[in-house]
Tab-separated table of C-alpha atoms and ligand atoms in Angstrom:
chain	number	residue	atom	x	y	z
O	1	MET	CA	79.796	117.447	92.900
O	2	SER	CA	77.597	116.464	89.944
O	3	THR	CA	77.387	113.138	88.157
O	4	ILE	CA	78.313	113.473	84.484
O	5	ASP	CA	76.036	110.852	83.084
O	6	ARG	CA	73.584	108.680	84.945
O	7	ASP	CA	74.805	105.663	82.996
O	8	ILE	CA	78.456	106.067	83.890
O	9	SER	CA	78.710	105.310	87.552
O	10	GLY	CA	81.874	106.309	89.322
O	11	VAL	CA	82.527	109.346	87.113
O	12	THR	CA	82.010	112.786	88.598
O	13	ARG	CA	82.792	116.330	87.549
O	14	ASP	CA	83.825	118.770	90.241
O	15	ARG	CA	86.248	121.593	90.929
O	16	GLY	CA	89.646	120.529	92.171
O	17	GLU	CA	92.803	122.397	93.152
O	18	GLY	CA	92.734	126.101	92.286
O	19	ASN	CA	88.983	125.730	91.661
O	20	LEU	CA	89.784	124.251	88.221
O	21	GLU	CA	87.308	121.838	86.630
O	22	ARG	CA	88.130	118.184	87.052
O	23	ILE	CA	86.818	114.743	86.095
O	24	ARG	CA	87.191	112.039	88.746
O	25	ILE	CA	86.944	108.341	88.052
O	26	GLN	CA	86.476	105.709	90.749
O	27	SER	CA	85.833	102.426	88.969
O	28	ASP	CA	86.305	98.777	89.871
O	29	LEU	CA	89.562	98.867	87.905
O	30	ALA	CA	91.234	102.152	88.855
O	31	SER	CA	90.980	105.681	90.162
O	32	ALA	CA	91.965	108.679	88.053
O	33	GLU	CA	91.653	112.444	87.848
O	34	ILE	CA	91.782	114.669	84.788
O	35	TYR	CA	91.659	118.468	84.747
O	36	LEU	CA	90.009	120.211	81.789
O	37	HIS	CA	92.876	122.713	82.083
O	38	GLY	CA	95.350	121.130	79.661
O	39	ALA	CA	93.210	117.913	79.502
O	40	HIS	CA	95.747	117.039	82.151
O	41	VAL	CA	95.686	113.572	83.750
O	42	THR	CA	96.945	114.191	87.288
O	43	HIS	CA	96.229	110.810	88.857
O	44	PHE	CA	96.021	107.148	87.877
O	45	GLN	CA	96.114	104.180	90.214
O	46	PRO	CA	94.915	100.678	89.367
O	47	ARG	CA	92.908	99.073	92.171
O	48	ASP	CA	95.601	96.442	92.793
O	49	SER	CA	98.388	99.018	92.995
O	50	ALA	CA	99.560	100.253	96.396
O	51	HIS	CA	100.898	103.541	95.002
O	52	PRO	CA	99.814	106.099	92.421
O	53	VAL	CA	101.439	105.630	89.016
O	54	LEU	CA	101.660	109.301	88.080
O	55	TRP	CA	103.773	111.684	90.103
O	56	MET	CA	102.510	115.115	91.125
O	57	SER	CA	104.564	117.866	92.700
O	58	LYS	CA	103.268	119.144	96.029
O	59	SER	CA	104.392	122.574	94.810
O	60	SER	CA	102.355	122.446	91.594
O	61	VAL	CA	100.485	125.621	90.737
O	62	PHE	CA	96.843	125.226	89.649
O	63	LYS	CA	96.084	128.419	87.743
O	64	SER	CA	94.413	128.925	84.383
O	65	ASP	CA	97.524	130.485	82.810
O	66	LYS	CA	100.095	128.042	84.264
O	67	PRO	CA	100.896	124.394	83.481
O	68	ILE	CA	100.314	121.762	86.157
O	69	ARG	CA	103.553	120.117	87.420
O	70	GLY	CA	103.282	116.343	87.247
O	71	GLY	CA	100.788	113.872	85.778
O	72	ILE	CA	100.691	114.006	81.969
O	73	PRO	CA	101.040	117.483	80.475
O	74	ILE	CA	100.295	117.554	76.730
O	75	CYS	CA	103.135	119.359	74.926
O	76	PHE	CA	101.907	120.697	71.574
O	77	PRO	CA	102.562	122.164	69.011
O	78	TRP	CA	106.207	122.435	69.992
O	79	PHE	CA	108.426	120.693	72.511
O	80	GLY	CA	110.737	122.716	74.800
O	81	PRO	CA	111.398	126.278	73.663
O	82	LYS	CA	109.802	127.345	70.356
O	83	ALA	CA	112.602	127.297	67.770
O	84	ASP	CA	111.773	130.656	66.138
O	85	ASP	CA	110.439	132.453	69.228
O	86	PRO	CA	112.193	131.964	72.579
O	87	LYS	CA	109.535	134.115	74.307
O	88	ALA	CA	106.706	131.728	73.369
O	89	PRO	CA	105.557	129.421	76.206
O	90	ALA	CA	107.760	126.333	76.673
O	91	HIS	CA	106.221	123.065	75.401
O	92	GLY	CA	103.492	124.900	73.453
O	93	PHE	CA	100.069	126.115	74.492
O	94	ALA	CA	98.034	122.888	74.779
O	95	ARG	CA	98.899	122.375	78.439
O	96	THR	CA	97.565	125.794	79.443
O	97	ARG	CA	94.358	125.776	77.370
O	98	ASP	CA	91.003	124.791	78.787
O	99	TRP	CA	89.955	121.769	76.752
O	100	THR	CA	86.312	121.001	75.994
O	101	LEU	CA	84.914	117.820	77.500
O	102	GLU	CA	83.346	116.001	74.574
O	103	SER	CA	82.055	112.726	76.003
O	104	VAL	CA	82.325	110.113	78.736
O	105	GLN	CA	81.577	106.545	77.656
O	106	HIS	CA	82.096	102.916	78.525
O	107	GLY	CA	84.976	101.321	76.622
O	108	GLU	CA	86.149	97.739	76.303
O	109	SER	CA	87.056	95.523	79.269
O	110	GLY	CA	85.434	97.834	81.822
O	111	ALA	CA	87.445	100.918	80.838
O	112	ILE	CA	85.956	104.409	80.938
O	113	LEU	CA	86.697	106.658	77.971
O	114	ILE	CA	86.876	110.418	78.394
O	115	ALA	CA	87.246	112.567	75.261
O	116	PHE	CA	88.398	116.194	75.055
O	117	ASN	CA	89.138	118.606	72.219
O	118	ILE	CA	90.529	122.025	71.364
O	119	LYS	CA	90.475	123.970	68.119
O	120	SER	CA	92.637	126.757	66.777
O	121	ASP	CA	91.419	130.298	67.441
O	122	GLU	CA	92.807	133.847	67.388
O	123	ALA	CA	94.926	133.190	70.505
O	124	THR	CA	96.536	130.003	69.156
O	125	LYS	CA	97.123	131.651	65.772
O	126	ARG	CA	99.048	134.485	67.428
O	127	LEU	CA	101.477	131.815	68.680
O	128	TRP	CA	101.243	129.326	65.795
O	129	ASP	CA	99.744	130.125	62.426
O	130	ALA	CA	97.739	126.954	61.801
O	131	ASP	CA	94.128	125.825	61.536
O	132	PHE	CA	93.819	122.632	63.508
O	133	ALA	CA	91.660	120.549	65.811
O	134	ALA	CA	93.147	118.310	68.483
O	135	HIS	CA	91.324	115.428	70.159
O	136	TYR	CA	92.479	113.663	73.287
O	137	LEU	CA	91.051	110.357	74.414
O	138	VAL	CA	91.852	109.036	77.878
O	139	SER	CA	90.967	105.426	78.652
O	140	VAL	CA	90.956	104.532	82.349
O	141	GLY	CA	90.937	100.794	82.943
O	142	SER	CA	93.425	98.404	84.476
O	143	GLU	CA	95.806	100.262	82.101
O	144	LEU	CA	95.828	103.969	81.327
O	145	SER	CA	95.863	104.833	77.678
O	146	VAL	CA	96.137	108.333	76.256
O	147	HIS	CA	95.620	109.104	72.592
O	148	LEU	CA	96.290	112.504	71.003
O	149	SER	CA	95.155	113.174	67.459
O	150	VAL	CA	95.680	116.330	65.457
O	151	GLN	CA	93.768	117.290	62.313
O	152	ASN	CA	95.095	119.813	59.836
O	153	LEU	CA	92.064	121.947	58.950
O	154	GLY	CA	94.048	124.462	56.882
O	155	LEU	CA	95.163	124.621	53.259
O	156	ASN	CA	98.885	124.196	53.868
O	157	LEU	CA	101.133	121.518	55.347
O	158	ILE	CA	101.715	122.038	59.092
O	159	ARG	CA	104.739	120.972	61.126
O	160	PHE	CA	104.525	120.337	64.870
O	161	GLU	CA	106.094	118.547	67.804
O	162	GLU	CA	104.116	116.733	70.510
O	163	ALA	CA	104.728	114.931	73.785
O	164	LEU	CA	102.665	113.122	76.391
O	165	HIS	CA	105.003	114.246	79.146
O	166	SER	CA	104.338	111.507	81.726
O	167	TYR	CA	105.749	111.941	85.226
O	168	PHE	CA	106.028	108.569	87.018
O	169	VAL	CA	106.281	107.859	90.750
O	170	VAL	CA	109.409	105.897	91.684
O	171	GLY	CA	110.701	104.821	95.106
O	172	ASN	CA	114.112	106.348	94.448
O	173	ALA	CA	115.329	107.626	91.071
O	174	GLN	CA	118.886	106.665	92.001
O	175	GLN	CA	117.868	103.000	92.176
O	176	THR	CA	115.561	103.093	89.162
O	177	GLU	CA	116.367	101.616	85.755
O	178	VAL	CA	114.707	102.317	82.437
O	179	ARG	CA	114.916	99.511	79.910
O	180	GLY	CA	114.038	99.332	76.234
O	181	LEU	CA	116.178	102.040	74.677
O	182	ASP	CA	119.431	100.098	74.195
O	183	GLY	CA	121.186	101.102	71.002
O	184	ALA	CA	118.898	104.106	70.391
O	185	SER	CA	120.358	107.473	69.353
O	186	TYR	CA	119.651	110.473	71.553
O	187	LEU	CA	120.041	114.202	71.794
O	188	ASP	CA	121.130	115.548	75.157
O	189	ARG	CA	119.883	118.997	76.202
O	190	LEU	CA	122.856	119.212	78.576
O	191	ARG	CA	125.361	118.554	75.746
O	192	PRO	CA	123.737	120.100	72.659
O	193	ALA	CA	124.939	119.904	69.060
O	194	ALA	CA	125.837	116.216	69.127
O	195	THR	CA	124.052	112.881	68.866
O	196	PHE	CA	124.819	110.072	71.302
O	197	LYS	CA	124.068	106.380	71.345
O	198	GLN	CA	122.639	104.430	74.266
O	199	ASP	CA	124.769	101.383	75.040
O	200	ASP	CA	123.291	97.990	75.888
O	201	GLN	CA	122.835	98.930	79.545
O	202	PRO	CA	119.577	100.203	81.087
O	203	ILE	CA	119.365	103.951	81.728
O	204	ARG	CA	120.285	104.824	85.316
O	205	PHE	CA	119.980	108.198	87.027
O	206	ALA	CA	123.075	109.654	88.688
O	207	ALA	CA	122.825	113.329	87.654
O	208	GLU	CA	120.475	115.705	85.836
O	209	THR	CA	119.173	113.751	82.829
O	210	ASP	CA	117.457	115.411	79.869
O	211	ARG	CA	117.568	113.266	76.735
O	212	THR	CA	115.424	112.916	73.643
O	213	TYR	CA	115.809	109.422	72.188
O	214	ILE	CA	115.015	109.633	68.486
O	215	ASN	CA	113.810	107.244	65.782
O	216	THR	CA	112.528	104.758	68.345
O	217	ASP	CA	109.038	103.387	68.870
O	218	ALA	CA	110.277	100.938	71.528
O	219	MET	CA	108.308	100.110	74.645
O	220	THR	CA	110.090	101.242	77.812
O	221	THR	CA	109.953	99.674	81.257
O	222	ILE	CA	110.722	101.431	84.526
O	223	ILE	CA	112.198	98.919	86.970
O	224	ASP	CA	111.566	100.125	90.520
O	225	PRO	CA	113.109	97.853	93.181
O	226	VAL	CA	112.028	100.155	96.027
O	227	LEU	CA	108.299	100.083	95.277
O	228	ASP	CA	108.795	96.572	93.884
O	229	ARG	CA	107.044	97.188	90.584
O	230	ARG	CA	107.536	97.731	86.865
O	231	ILE	CA	105.774	100.408	84.866
O	232	THR	CA	105.643	99.876	81.120
O	233	ASN	CA	104.960	102.528	78.506
O	234	ARG	CA	103.900	101.205	75.078
O	235	LYS	CA	103.767	103.686	72.215
O	236	VAL	CA	101.959	103.967	68.907
O	237	ASN	CA	103.062	106.438	66.179
O	238	SER	CA	105.656	107.972	68.468
O	239	ASN	CA	109.270	108.036	67.297
O	240	SER	CA	110.835	109.957	70.187
O	241	THR	CA	111.078	109.136	73.884
O	242	VAL	CA	112.190	111.827	76.321
O	243	VAL	CA	113.838	110.801	79.586
O	244	TRP	CA	114.068	113.510	82.239
O	245	ASN	CA	114.998	113.964	85.867
O	246	PRO	CA	115.925	117.504	86.965
O	247	TRP	CA	118.155	116.413	89.854
O	248	ILE	CA	119.194	118.820	92.631
O	249	ALA	CA	120.015	122.225	91.147
O	250	LYS	CA	117.286	122.318	88.503
O	251	ALA	CA	114.654	121.154	91.026
O	252	LYS	CA	115.680	124.055	93.261
O	253	ALA	CA	115.482	126.483	90.363
O	254	MET	CA	111.877	125.530	89.492
O	255	ALA	CA	109.291	127.417	91.566
O	256	ASP	CA	106.620	124.734	91.105
O	257	PHE	CA	108.833	121.747	91.934
O	258	GLY	CA	109.788	120.949	95.558
O	259	ASP	CA	113.529	121.079	96.262
O	260	ASP	CA	113.556	117.530	97.642
O	261	GLU	CA	111.061	115.915	95.292
O	262	TRP	CA	113.370	114.886	92.431
O	263	PRO	CA	114.272	111.404	93.828
O	264	GLY	CA	110.574	110.450	93.717
O	265	MET	CA	109.985	110.807	89.967
O	266	VAL	CA	111.211	110.128	86.468
O	267	CYS	CA	109.676	111.388	83.234
O	268	ILE	CA	109.368	109.007	80.299
O	269	GLU	CA	107.648	110.938	77.541
O	270	THR	CA	105.924	109.591	74.449
O	271	ALA	CA	106.833	112.128	71.792
O	272	ASN	CA	107.529	113.197	68.250
O	273	ALA	CA	110.151	115.885	68.715
O	274	GLY	CA	113.225	117.391	67.026
O	275	PRO	CA	114.018	115.365	63.903
O	276	ASN	CA	110.806	113.371	64.499
O	277	ALA	CA	108.529	116.432	64.268
O	278	VAL	CA	105.316	115.636	62.389
O	279	GLU	CA	104.652	117.088	58.931
O	280	LEU	CA	100.942	116.912	58.267
O	281	PRO	CA	99.477	117.752	54.856
O	282	ALA	CA	96.251	119.761	54.543
O	283	GLY	CA	93.161	117.745	55.462
O	284	GLN	CA	95.137	114.930	57.120
O	285	GLN	CA	95.127	113.614	60.685
O	286	HIS	CA	97.935	112.267	62.853
O	287	SER	CA	97.519	110.260	66.082
O	288	MET	CA	99.951	109.226	68.791
O	289	SER	CA	99.242	107.068	71.850
O	290	ALA	CA	100.789	105.811	75.041
O	291	VAL	CA	99.566	102.827	77.036
O	292	ILE	CA	100.769	102.727	80.625
O	293	SER	CA	100.544	99.613	82.771
O	294	VAL	CA	101.902	98.414	86.091
O	295	GLU	CA	103.143	95.026	87.192
O	296	ASN	CA	103.602	94.609	90.926
O	297	GLY	CA	106.227	92.416	92.563
Y	1	LIG	C1	111.343	118.017	79.723
Y	1	LIG	C2	112.422	118.739	78.978
Y	1	LIG	O1	110.564	117.297	78.833
Y	1	LIG	O2	110.519	118.962	80.407
Y	1	LIG	C3	113.240	119.538	79.982
Y	1	LIG	O3	113.218	117.806	78.275
Y	1	LIG	C4	112.348	120.469	80.763
Y	1	LIG	O4	114.247	120.270	79.308
Y	1	LIG	C5	111.222	119.670	81.390
Y	1	LIG	O5	113.099	121.111	81.775
Y	1	LIG	C6	110.216	120.522	82.171
Y	1	LIG	O6	109.747	121.563	81.384
Y	1	LIG	P1	108.767	122.628	81.985
Y	1	LIG	O7	108.515	123.644	80.904
Y	1	LIG	O8	107.517	121.892	82.375
Y	1	LIG	O9	109.450	123.221	83.193
């Protein structure tokens, strides 16, 4: 295990599951882990929190050509299946690329900032014809903040979708509520070709749930009476929020998701997807962030 920078104590670079490269943070404020594969945050736990915030499947695969199941996969440049190519990898290629570690620095209020990037190349252009650079900044403090920015380096306008696909630990999904999306419109992958409206009640989980709330930048709060905590997700420049729990049959159908794990997680994803896809003119940059915090008791 080697220290990344003598000045940044508590940050180490090692090889984790599947021998993939990983950054580990053990600070006074929190512990965290990030794989360079996908720039994938797989762990975050503030010091005063009794449980991890991010959920990881025990069945996750850690291989260079497969996405990690849990944590925060980065979905880019499309969300779900690619509209014009159903054979292209689901949720884009960012989550299966090895990102370059750019820097590790001290941030404000004791946070540690870890920056990663990827750039378009022949392989990305075979899947998506665009010249781009993407930067990802992870700030590990008493809160976790993740910031994805995309630069259009080409001569034409580019159109893309993006999601910070956060998996959260909950005591029991069936007793969990998600607040903040009252009145928002949503698309439902289980009932396509229609738009629905969330009523004034919190979202509760009683079956497979796979919704993309659109035209909303609202903060969401996960109310977890079992672990006796609230997790909030604040968003910047994100107009979609995806809410997902696979429930029984879909969990069984996924090879990298344990059959009995679905009650322990919910996904609340900071996104720009579907009608909120980003159109970025040549030479411009677009950024989207999520700030995740926990309140116990
Ligand atoms: C969610 C989608 O964001 O991700 C679901 O809304 C999908 O439809 C889920 O099943 C997991 O996707 P994947 O590609 O990681 O299995």
